[in-house]
Amino acid sequence: MATAYQNLSSYETNSIPDASKMHIGIVVSEWNNSITEKLLEGACNTLAKHHVPADNIIVHRVPGSFELTFGAQQIAKYCDVDAVIILGCVVRGDTPHFDYVCEGVTDGVTTLNATQDIPVIFGLLTTDNMQQAEDRAGGKHGNKGDEVAIAAIKMIDFICKLKK
């Protein structure tokens, strides 16, 4: 497990590019909202910490994690953003639903990254139980929202450097 080796919220602050002119879309699943709202809070706080103006952060919600891919595609299409972050949480249950949702979202985000001109950052928690989700949404393993916000900033910077 990756978080056993590194806290999701830890990173070298001096390696973060200037984000003051970046525009970032975030699509958040309403399902497991006690977790996804904490992920959103972590992402927004980290973006603000790195000088992304609040007006440059566009947040939209979708009913569940499976809808994150479509939501990200629509934000990329209709909003003037440099990257889109997806935030969701799927907790394993007694049926294969977990596997289908996780695979569908993963494949969808991969497809978006291959077909869109902006990065779509994967912030879907896929956990065996609610405690693992809480541990990754501001708990003992940090906040995945922090991690994806940093990934978005770095990927936007990556694209900017390629265009120079």
Tab-separated table of N, CA and C in Angstrom:
chain	number	residue	atom	x	y	z
A	1	MET	N	0.846	-1.176	0.000
A	1	MET	CA	0.000	0.000	0.000
A	1	MET	C	0.894	1.243	0.000
A	2	ALA	N	0.692	2.089	-0.963
A	2	ALA	CA	1.548	3.259	-1.141
A	2	ALA	C	1.533	4.177	0.077
A	3	THR	N	0.393	4.334	0.726
A	3	THR	CA	0.316	5.265	1.844
A	3	THR	C	1.043	4.756	3.078
A	4	ALA	N	1.431	3.493	3.103
A	4	ALA	CA	2.246	3.000	4.212
A	4	ALA	C	3.652	3.578	4.134
A	5	TYR	N	4.038	4.048	2.955
A	5	TYR	CA	5.380	4.564	2.739
A	5	TYR	C	5.433	6.078	2.634
A	6	GLN	N	4.311	6.700	2.298
A	6	GLN	CA	4.293	8.156	2.171
A	6	GLN	C	2.911	8.689	2.491
A	7	ASN	N	2.858	9.728	3.292
A	7	ASN	CA	1.617	10.389	3.629
A	7	ASN	C	1.106	11.131	2.396
A	8	LEU	N	-0.184	11.017	2.109
A	8	LEU	CA	-0.771	11.649	0.935
A	8	LEU	C	-0.631	13.170	0.929
A	9	SER	N	-0.465	13.751	2.101
A	9	SER	CA	-0.397	15.209	2.205
A	9	SER	C	1.023	15.746	2.260
A	10	SER	N	2.019	14.883	2.152
A	10	SER	CA	3.396	15.376	2.250
A	10	SER	C	4.014	15.543	0.867
A	11	TYR	N	4.688	16.667	0.696
A	11	TYR	CA	5.375	16.975	-0.556
A	11	TYR	C	6.358	18.098	-0.277
A	12	GLU	N	7.304	18.235	-1.170
A	12	GLU	CA	8.302	19.297	-1.049
A	12	GLU	C	7.690	20.602	-1.564
A	13	THR	N	7.473	21.555	-0.687
A	13	THR	CA	6.819	22.803	-1.095
A	13	THR	C	7.653	23.612	-2.073
A	14	ASN	N	8.978	23.479	-2.017
A	14	ASN	CA	9.810	24.260	-2.940
A	14	ASN	C	9.787	23.697	-4.361
A	15	SER	N	9.178	22.530	-4.553
A	15	SER	CA	9.111	21.954	-5.895
A	15	SER	C	7.782	22.236	-6.589
A	16	ILE	N	6.934	23.053	-5.981
A	16	ILE	CA	5.617	23.337	-6.545
A	16	ILE	C	5.686	24.597	-7.401
A	17	PRO	N	5.285	24.482	-8.666
A	17	PRO	CA	5.316	25.650	-9.565
A	17	PRO	C	4.321	26.735	-9.138
A	18	ASP	N	4.507	27.928	-9.666
A	18	ASP	CA	3.582	29.026	-9.429
A	18	ASP	C	2.217	28.658	-10.010
A	19	ALA	N	1.199	28.728	-9.199
A	19	ALA	CA	-0.142	28.345	-9.635
A	19	ALA	C	-1.106	29.528	-9.668
A	20	SER	N	-0.606	30.727	-9.545
A	20	SER	CA	-1.465	31.904	-9.379
A	20	SER	C	-2.338	32.224	-10.590
A	21	LYS	N	-1.997	31.699	-11.756
A	21	LYS	CA	-2.795	31.976	-12.953
A	21	LYS	C	-3.536	30.735	-13.456
A	22	MET	N	-3.486	29.668	-12.687
A	22	MET	CA	-4.104	28.411	-13.111
A	22	MET	C	-5.604	28.413	-12.833
A	23	HIS	N	-6.334	27.719	-13.701
A	23	HIS	CA	-7.776	27.520	-13.564
A	23	HIS	C	-8.014	26.014	-13.465
A	24	ILE	N	-8.689	25.586	-12.418
A	24	ILE	CA	-8.834	24.161	-12.168
A	24	ILE	C	-10.300	23.832	-11.910
A	25	GLY	N	-10.769	22.814	-12.617
A	25	GLY	CA	-12.111	22.293	-12.400
A	25	GLY	C	-12.037	21.087	-11.482
A	26	ILE	N	-13.029	20.954	-10.641
A	26	ILE	CA	-13.116	19.801	-9.748
A	26	ILE	C	-14.521	19.234	-9.861
A	27	VAL	N	-14.615	17.945	-10.122
A	27	VAL	CA	-15.901	17.260	-10.125
A	27	VAL	C	-15.890	16.281	-8.953
A	28	VAL	N	-16.926	16.389	-8.115
A	28	VAL	CA	-16.990	15.657	-6.853
A	28	VAL	C	-18.233	14.778	-6.821
A	29	SER	N	-18.035	13.536	-6.429
A	29	SER	CA	-19.158	12.621	-6.253
A	29	SER	C	-19.907	12.952	-4.965
A	30	GLU	N	-21.237	12.936	-5.032
A	30	GLU	CA	-22.062	13.138	-3.842
A	30	GLU	C	-22.145	11.866	-3.005
A	31	TRP	N	-21.855	10.718	-3.619
A	31	TRP	CA	-21.913	9.443	-2.889
A	31	TRP	C	-20.758	9.394	-1.899
A	32	ASN	N	-20.995	8.933	-0.711
A	32	ASN	CA	-19.999	8.948	0.367
A	32	ASN	C	-19.512	10.374	0.632
A	33	ASN	N	-20.470	11.301	0.668
A	33	ASN	CA	-20.115	12.717	0.760
A	33	ASN	C	-19.396	13.089	2.056
A	34	SER	N	-19.509	12.282	3.095
A	34	SER	CA	-18.734	12.586	4.296
A	34	SER	C	-17.234	12.471	4.008
A	35	ILE	N	-16.886	11.667	3.047
A	35	ILE	CA	-15.498	11.513	2.615
A	35	ILE	C	-15.173	12.496	1.490
A	36	THR	N	-16.036	12.570	0.472
A	36	THR	CA	-15.706	13.393	-0.700
A	36	THR	C	-15.638	14.876	-0.366
A	37	GLU	N	-16.428	15.324	0.598
A	37	GLU	CA	-16.348	16.732	0.993
A	37	GLU	C	-15.016	17.030	1.680
A	38	LYS	N	-14.480	16.069	2.421
A	38	LYS	CA	-13.163	16.249	3.032
A	38	LYS	C	-12.072	16.253	1.958
A	39	LEU	N	-12.238	15.424	0.934
A	39	LEU	CA	-11.283	15.430	-0.182
A	39	LEU	C	-11.322	16.783	-0.899
A	40	LEU	N	-12.531	17.288	-1.112
A	40	LEU	CA	-12.692	18.595	-1.753
A	40	LEU	C	-12.058	19.696	-0.912
A	41	GLU	N	-12.294	19.655	0.373
A	41	GLU	CA	-11.696	20.655	1.266
A	41	GLU	C	-10.169	20.604	1.185
A	42	GLY	N	-9.615	19.403	1.201
A	42	GLY	CA	-8.160	19.258	1.091
A	42	GLY	C	-7.636	19.813	-0.217
A	43	ALA	N	-8.318	19.488	-1.324
A	43	ALA	CA	-7.884	19.974	-2.635
A	43	ALA	C	-7.952	21.497	-2.707
A	44	CYS	N	-9.071	22.058	-2.292
A	44	CYS	CA	-9.231	23.520	-2.359
A	44	CYS	C	-8.238	24.241	-1.450
A	45	ASN	N	-8.026	23.718	-0.258
A	45	ASN	CA	-7.056	24.335	0.659
A	45	ASN	C	-5.646	24.293	0.080
A	46	THR	N	-5.291	23.192	-0.539
A	46	THR	CA	-3.951	23.067	-1.125
A	46	THR	C	-3.805	23.984	-2.331
A	47	LEU	N	-4.828	24.068	-3.160
A	47	LEU	CA	-4.770	24.990	-4.304
A	47	LEU	C	-4.639	26.432	-3.808
A	48	ALA	N	-5.401	26.798	-2.793
A	48	ALA	CA	-5.309	28.155	-2.233
A	48	ALA	C	-3.922	28.405	-1.639
A	49	LYS	N	-3.389	27.414	-0.964
A	49	LYS	CA	-2.057	27.539	-0.365
A	49	LYS	C	-0.997	27.849	-1.430
A	50	HIS	N	-1.250	27.363	-2.644
A	50	HIS	CA	-0.298	27.593	-3.732
A	50	HIS	C	-0.793	28.680	-4.688
A	51	HIS	N	-1.653	29.556	-4.158
A	51	HIS	CA	-2.041	30.824	-4.780
A	51	HIS	C	-2.992	30.701	-5.970
A	52	VAL	N	-3.726	29.591	-6.076
A	52	VAL	CA	-4.789	29.537	-7.079
A	52	VAL	C	-5.945	30.355	-6.515
A	53	PRO	N	-6.346	31.425	-7.210
A	53	PRO	CA	-7.447	32.250	-6.697
A	53	PRO	C	-8.739	31.433	-6.585
A	54	ALA	N	-9.524	31.714	-5.564
A	54	ALA	CA	-10.786	30.988	-5.352
A	54	ALA	C	-11.684	31.051	-6.586
A	55	ASP	N	-11.680	32.186	-7.287
A	55	ASP	CA	-12.504	32.332	-8.494
A	55	ASP	C	-12.016	31.446	-9.640
A	56	ASN	N	-10.811	30.933	-9.545
A	56	ASN	CA	-10.238	30.076	-10.590
A	56	ASN	C	-10.448	28.587	-10.303
A	57	ILE	N	-11.184	28.294	-9.242
A	57	ILE	CA	-11.501	26.908	-8.898
A	57	ILE	C	-12.994	26.710	-9.119
A	58	ILE	N	-13.324	25.849	-10.061
A	58	ILE	CA	-14.720	25.594	-10.429
A	58	ILE	C	-15.092	24.213	-9.909
A	59	VAL	N	-16.107	24.141	-9.062
A	59	VAL	CA	-16.520	22.875	-8.462
A	59	VAL	C	-17.925	22.514	-8.940
A	60	HIS	N	-18.076	21.271	-9.395
A	60	HIS	CA	-19.382	20.733	-9.762
A	60	HIS	C	-19.523	19.353	-9.127
A	61	ARG	N	-20.751	18.998	-8.806
A	61	ARG	CA	-21.015	17.704	-8.176
A	61	ARG	C	-21.823	16.816	-9.104
A	62	VAL	N	-21.564	15.524	-8.998
A	62	VAL	CA	-22.313	14.499	-9.720
A	62	VAL	C	-22.829	13.494	-8.698
A	63	PRO	N	-23.868	12.724	-9.040
A	63	PRO	CA	-24.472	11.840	-8.042
A	63	PRO	C	-23.548	10.763	-7.476
A	64	GLY	N	-22.773	10.118	-8.326
A	64	GLY	CA	-21.939	9.015	-7.862
A	64	GLY	C	-20.586	9.003	-8.531
A	65	SER	N	-19.771	8.055	-8.146
A	65	SER	CA	-18.419	7.968	-8.693
A	65	SER	C	-18.419	7.610	-10.168
A	66	PHE	N	-19.361	6.770	-10.602
A	66	PHE	CA	-19.392	6.381	-12.015
A	66	PHE	C	-19.609	7.591	-12.916
A	67	GLU	N	-20.297	8.596	-12.421
A	67	GLU	CA	-20.585	9.808	-13.210
A	67	GLU	C	-19.422	10.790	-13.246
A	68	LEU	N	-18.360	10.520	-12.529
A	68	LEU	CA	-17.209	11.436	-12.503
A	68	LEU	C	-16.582	11.625	-13.881
A	69	THR	N	-16.491	10.560	-14.661
A	69	THR	CA	-15.871	10.655	-15.983
A	69	THR	C	-16.654	11.614	-16.874
A	70	PHE	N	-17.965	11.445	-16.916
A	70	PHE	CA	-18.790	12.341	-17.729
A	70	PHE	C	-18.692	13.769	-17.210
A	71	GLY	N	-18.734	13.928	-15.897
A	71	GLY	CA	-18.612	15.265	-15.316
A	71	GLY	C	-17.297	15.922	-15.693
A	72	ALA	N	-16.214	15.162	-15.628
A	72	ALA	CA	-14.898	15.707	-15.995
A	72	ALA	C	-14.866	16.094	-17.471
A	73	GLN	N	-15.442	15.265	-18.303
A	73	GLN	CA	-15.476	15.561	-19.742
A	73	GLN	C	-16.239	16.858	-20.014
A	74	GLN	N	-17.357	17.040	-19.334
A	74	GLN	CA	-18.168	18.238	-19.548
A	74	GLN	C	-17.478	19.493	-19.018
A	75	ILE	N	-16.814	19.381	-17.889
A	75	ILE	CA	-16.053	20.528	-17.380
A	75	ILE	C	-14.948	20.896	-18.359
A	76	ALA	N	-14.250	19.893	-18.882
A	76	ALA	CA	-13.191	20.153	-19.864
A	76	ALA	C	-13.762	20.817	-21.121
A	77	LYS	N	-14.967	20.431	-21.486
A	77	LYS	CA	-15.595	20.943	-22.709
A	77	LYS	C	-16.161	22.356	-22.534
A	78	TYR	N	-16.804	22.613	-21.412
A	78	TYR	CA	-17.557	23.857	-21.255
A	78	TYR	C	-16.938	24.907	-20.338
A	79	CYS	N	-15.940	24.535	-19.580
A	79	CYS	CA	-15.331	25.483	-18.652
A	79	CYS	C	-13.901	25.775	-19.098
A	80	ASP	N	-13.467	26.965	-18.889
A	80	ASP	CA	-12.113	27.361	-19.264
A	80	ASP	C	-11.160	26.983	-18.133
A	81	VAL	N	-10.740	25.716	-18.138
A	81	VAL	CA	-9.856	25.223	-17.090
A	81	VAL	C	-8.595	24.613	-17.704
A	82	ASP	N	-7.551	24.586	-16.898
A	82	ASP	CA	-6.269	24.018	-17.323
A	82	ASP	C	-6.135	22.547	-16.941
A	83	ALA	N	-6.957	22.089	-16.009
A	83	ALA	CA	-6.969	20.690	-15.569
A	83	ALA	C	-8.296	20.430	-14.873
A	84	VAL	N	-8.652	19.156	-14.796
A	84	VAL	CA	-9.843	18.740	-14.051
A	84	VAL	C	-9.410	17.676	-13.051
A	85	ILE	N	-9.884	17.819	-11.834
A	85	ILE	CA	-9.655	16.840	-10.775
A	85	ILE	C	-10.967	16.099	-10.536
A	86	ILE	N	-10.909	14.770	-10.465
A	86	ILE	CA	-12.085	14.011	-10.051
A	86	ILE	C	-11.891	13.576	-8.602
A	87	LEU	N	-12.955	13.683	-7.812
A	87	LEU	CA	-12.907	13.266	-6.412
A	87	LEU	C	-14.097	12.360	-6.108
A	88	GLY	N	-13.799	11.161	-5.657
A	88	GLY	CA	-14.848	10.222	-5.311
A	88	GLY	C	-14.342	9.197	-4.319
A	89	CYS	N	-15.255	8.370	-3.861
A	89	CYS	CA	-14.910	7.326	-2.891
A	89	CYS	C	-15.825	6.129	-3.114
A	90	VAL	N	-15.203	4.982	-3.381
A	90	VAL	CA	-15.937	3.734	-3.528
A	90	VAL	C	-15.429	2.788	-2.448
A	91	VAL	N	-16.354	2.267	-1.653
A	91	VAL	CA	-16.008	1.344	-0.576
A	91	VAL	C	-16.514	-0.040	-0.967
A	92	ARG	N	-15.627	-1.029	-0.874
A	92	ARG	CA	-15.971	-2.401	-1.258
A	92	ARG	C	-17.187	-2.883	-0.452
A	93	GLY	N	-18.069	-3.552	-1.144
A	93	GLY	CA	-19.238	-4.138	-0.492
A	93	GLY	C	-19.274	-5.638	-0.733
A	94	ASP	N	-20.455	-6.196	-0.676
A	94	ASP	CA	-20.623	-7.644	-0.817
A	94	ASP	C	-20.858	-8.093	-2.255
A	95	THR	N	-20.962	-7.154	-3.187
A	95	THR	CA	-21.232	-7.503	-4.579
A	95	THR	C	-20.103	-6.994	-5.467
A	96	PRO	N	-20.064	-7.414	-6.721
A	96	PRO	CA	-19.003	-6.943	-7.630
A	96	PRO	C	-19.172	-5.492	-8.091
A	97	HIS	N	-20.182	-4.797	-7.601
A	97	HIS	CA	-20.424	-3.393	-7.977
A	97	HIS	C	-19.148	-2.560	-7.820
A	98	PHE	N	-18.430	-2.753	-6.724
A	98	PHE	CA	-17.182	-2.046	-6.450
A	98	PHE	C	-16.225	-2.169	-7.633
A	99	ASP	N	-16.031	-3.398	-8.109
A	99	ASP	CA	-15.087	-3.642	-9.202
A	99	ASP	C	-15.516	-2.940	-10.481
A	100	TYR	N	-16.802	-2.996	-10.792
A	100	TYR	CA	-17.295	-2.362	-12.017
A	100	TYR	C	-17.153	-0.848	-11.978
A	101	VAL	N	-17.504	-0.261	-10.860
A	101	VAL	CA	-17.406	1.197	-10.737
A	101	VAL	C	-15.948	1.635	-10.801
A	102	CYS	N	-15.091	0.985	-10.023
A	102	CYS	CA	-13.675	1.372	-10.000
A	102	CYS	C	-13.033	1.218	-11.374
A	103	GLU	N	-13.313	0.104	-12.039
A	103	GLU	CA	-12.741	-0.118	-13.371
A	103	GLU	C	-13.286	0.882	-14.382
A	104	GLY	N	-14.591	1.148	-14.297
A	104	GLY	CA	-15.199	2.101	-15.232
A	104	GLY	C	-14.622	3.501	-15.083
A	105	VAL	N	-14.482	3.966	-13.863
A	105	VAL	CA	-13.934	5.305	-13.632
A	105	VAL	C	-12.466	5.349	-14.054
A	106	THR	N	-11.711	4.345	-13.705
A	106	THR	CA	-10.291	4.292	-14.081
A	106	THR	C	-10.133	4.320	-15.592
A	107	ASP	N	-10.896	3.474	-16.283
A	107	ASP	CA	-10.820	3.448	-17.745
A	107	ASP	C	-11.283	4.779	-18.338
A	108	GLY	N	-12.332	5.350	-17.759
A	108	GLY	CA	-12.845	6.626	-18.266
A	108	GLY	C	-11.845	7.757	-18.119
A	109	VAL	N	-11.203	7.830	-16.974
A	109	VAL	CA	-10.210	8.891	-16.760
A	109	VAL	C	-8.997	8.663	-17.665
A	110	THR	N	-8.608	7.420	-17.842
A	110	THR	CA	-7.499	7.116	-18.758
A	110	THR	C	-7.848	7.564	-20.177
A	111	THR	N	-9.055	7.272	-20.611
A	111	THR	CA	-9.493	7.688	-21.945
A	111	THR	C	-9.496	9.209	-22.068
A	112	LEU	N	-10.009	9.896	-21.061
A	112	LEU	CA	-10.014	11.363	-21.096
A	112	LEU	C	-8.592	11.910	-21.194
A	113	ASN	N	-7.676	11.327	-20.449
A	113	ASN	CA	-6.294	11.796	-20.500
A	113	ASN	C	-5.667	11.557	-21.876
A	114	ALA	N	-6.119	10.546	-22.575
A	114	ALA	CA	-5.587	10.258	-23.906
A	114	ALA	C	-6.260	11.080	-25.003
A	115	THR	N	-7.441	11.633	-24.714
A	115	THR	CA	-8.195	12.321	-25.766
A	115	THR	C	-8.392	13.815	-25.530
A	116	GLN	N	-8.224	14.286	-24.310
A	116	GLN	CA	-8.398	15.706	-24.001
A	116	GLN	C	-7.052	16.423	-24.083
A	117	ASP	N	-7.105	17.726	-24.211
A	117	ASP	CA	-5.884	18.529	-24.237
A	117	ASP	C	-5.475	19.027	-22.855
A	118	ILE	N	-6.226	18.649	-21.841
A	118	ILE	CA	-5.884	19.024	-20.469
A	118	ILE	C	-5.839	17.757	-19.618
A	119	PRO	N	-5.057	17.773	-18.552
A	119	PRO	CA	-4.999	16.591	-17.696
A	119	PRO	C	-6.252	16.433	-16.840
A	120	VAL	N	-6.625	15.174	-16.649
A	120	VAL	CA	-7.696	14.820	-15.726
A	120	VAL	C	-7.024	14.011	-14.620
A	121	ILE	N	-7.101	14.537	-13.413
A	121	ILE	CA	-6.366	13.979	-12.283
A	121	ILE	C	-7.279	13.038	-11.487
A	122	PHE	N	-6.768	11.845	-11.237
A	122	PHE	CA	-7.518	10.754	-10.609
A	122	PHE	C	-7.501	10.880	-9.090
A	123	GLY	N	-8.635	11.216	-8.511
A	123	GLY	CA	-8.757	11.338	-7.072
A	123	GLY	C	-9.878	10.457	-6.531
A	124	LEU	N	-9.916	9.212	-7.005
A	124	LEU	CA	-10.933	8.273	-6.566
A	124	LEU	C	-10.346	7.348	-5.508
A	125	LEU	N	-10.880	7.426	-4.293
A	125	LEU	CA	-10.480	6.478	-3.267
A	125	LEU	C	-11.183	5.157	-3.540
A	126	THR	N	-10.440	4.063	-3.505
A	126	THR	CA	-10.988	2.726	-3.699
A	126	THR	C	-10.555	1.908	-2.494
A	127	THR	N	-11.438	1.815	-1.515
A	127	THR	CA	-11.051	1.253	-0.225
A	127	THR	C	-11.881	0.027	0.125
A	128	ASP	N	-11.341	-0.773	1.033
A	128	ASP	CA	-12.048	-1.966	1.485
A	128	ASP	C	-13.095	-1.652	2.541
A	129	ASN	N	-12.928	-0.527	3.242
A	129	ASN	CA	-13.887	-0.175	4.288
A	129	ASN	C	-13.855	1.340	4.518
A	130	MET	N	-14.814	1.806	5.272
A	130	MET	CA	-14.947	3.245	5.510
A	130	MET	C	-13.771	3.789	6.317
A	131	GLN	N	-13.203	2.999	7.203
A	131	GLN	CA	-12.057	3.466	7.985
A	131	GLN	C	-10.884	3.795	7.076
A	132	GLN	N	-10.630	2.958	6.079
A	132	GLN	CA	-9.549	3.251	5.126
A	132	GLN	C	-9.828	4.555	4.386
A	133	ALA	N	-11.078	4.793	4.035
A	133	ALA	CA	-11.445	6.044	3.354
A	133	ALA	C	-11.194	7.241	4.268
A	134	GLU	N	-11.610	7.136	5.518
A	134	GLU	CA	-11.403	8.224	6.473
A	134	GLU	C	-9.914	8.485	6.701
A	135	ASP	N	-9.123	7.411	6.715
A	135	ASP	CA	-7.673	7.557	6.887
A	135	ASP	C	-7.030	8.328	5.739
A	136	ARG	N	-7.667	8.320	4.558
A	136	ARG	CA	-7.128	8.962	3.361
A	136	ARG	C	-7.841	10.267	3.016
A	137	ALA	N	-8.762	10.668	3.863
A	137	ALA	CA	-9.509	11.918	3.662
A	137	ALA	C	-9.282	12.838	4.855
A	138	GLY	N	-8.019	13.005	5.197
A	138	GLY	CA	-7.658	13.865	6.309
A	138	GLY	C	-7.290	13.115	7.564
A	139	GLY	N	-7.244	11.795	7.485
A	139	GLY	CA	-6.893	10.979	8.642
A	139	GLY	C	-5.416	10.667	8.698
A	140	LYS	N	-5.086	9.512	9.231
A	140	LYS	CA	-3.684	9.178	9.510
A	140	LYS	C	-2.801	9.041	8.278
A	141	HIS	N	-3.401	8.871	7.100
A	141	HIS	CA	-2.606	8.797	5.875
A	141	HIS	C	-2.619	10.103	5.087
A	142	GLY	N	-3.157	11.155	5.671
A	142	GLY	CA	-3.210	12.448	4.983
A	142	GLY	C	-4.506	12.594	4.215
A	143	ASN	N	-4.482	13.437	3.204
A	143	ASN	CA	-5.684	13.723	2.422
A	143	ASN	C	-5.365	13.599	0.942
A	144	LYS	N	-6.043	12.670	0.287
A	144	LYS	CA	-5.861	12.470	-1.158
A	144	LYS	C	-6.176	13.760	-1.913
A	145	GLY	N	-7.027	14.605	-1.372
A	145	GLY	CA	-7.323	15.892	-2.002
A	145	GLY	C	-6.084	16.756	-2.133
A	146	ASP	N	-5.213	16.736	-1.125
A	146	ASP	CA	-3.942	17.467	-1.203
A	146	ASP	C	-3.099	16.934	-2.361
A	147	GLU	N	-2.991	15.612	-2.419
A	147	GLU	CA	-2.151	14.965	-3.425
A	147	GLU	C	-2.604	15.284	-4.844
A	148	VAL	N	-3.912	15.211	-5.096
A	148	VAL	CA	-4.392	15.458	-6.455
A	148	VAL	C	-4.278	16.937	-6.830
A	149	ALA	N	-4.411	17.832	-5.857
A	149	ALA	CA	-4.231	19.261	-6.141
A	149	ALA	C	-2.793	19.533	-6.588
A	150	ILE	N	-1.841	18.933	-5.906
A	150	ILE	CA	-0.433	19.099	-6.287
A	150	ILE	C	-0.187	18.480	-7.663
A	151	ALA	N	-0.774	17.316	-7.914
A	151	ALA	CA	-0.623	16.676	-9.224
A	151	ALA	C	-1.176	17.575	-10.335
A	152	ALA	N	-2.322	18.211	-10.087
A	152	ALA	CA	-2.907	19.115	-11.091
A	152	ALA	C	-1.973	20.278	-11.383
A	153	ILE	N	-1.450	20.903	-10.341
A	153	ILE	CA	-0.528	22.033	-10.526
A	153	ILE	C	0.698	21.591	-11.327
A	154	LYS	N	1.259	20.458	-10.973
A	154	LYS	CA	2.461	19.981	-11.665
A	154	LYS	C	2.180	19.595	-13.112
A	155	MET	N	1.014	19.024	-13.376
A	155	MET	CA	0.694	18.650	-14.762
A	155	MET	C	0.410	19.881	-15.623
A	156	ILE	N	-0.223	20.893	-15.055
A	156	ILE	CA	-0.428	22.136	-15.810
A	156	ILE	C	0.924	22.751	-16.136
A	157	ASP	N	1.812	22.778	-15.173
A	157	ASP	CA	3.155	23.302	-15.397
A	157	ASP	C	3.883	22.483	-16.467
A	158	PHE	N	3.728	21.187	-16.433
A	158	PHE	CA	4.324	20.291	-17.433
A	158	PHE	C	3.888	20.702	-18.847
A	159	ILE	N	2.588	20.917	-19.024
A	159	ILE	CA	2.061	21.311	-20.329
A	159	ILE	C	2.595	22.690	-20.736
A	160	CYS	N	2.605	23.622	-19.804
A	160	CYS	CA	3.114	24.974	-20.094
A	160	CYS	C	4.562	24.928	-20.564
A	161	LYS	N	5.369	24.102	-19.952
A	161	LYS	CA	6.769	23.983	-20.351
A	161	LYS	C	6.914	23.369	-21.733
A	162	LEU	N	6.044	22.438	-22.080
A	162	LEU	CA	6.084	21.833	-23.415
A	162	LEU	C	5.704	22.834	-24.506
A	163	LYS	N	4.803	23.749	-24.172
A	163	LYS	CA	4.320	24.726	-25.158
A	163	LYS	C	5.289	25.870	-25.391
A	164	LYS	N	6.314	25.997	-24.550
A	164	LYS	CA	7.262	27.115	-24.699
A	164	LYS	C	8.148	26.926	-25.907
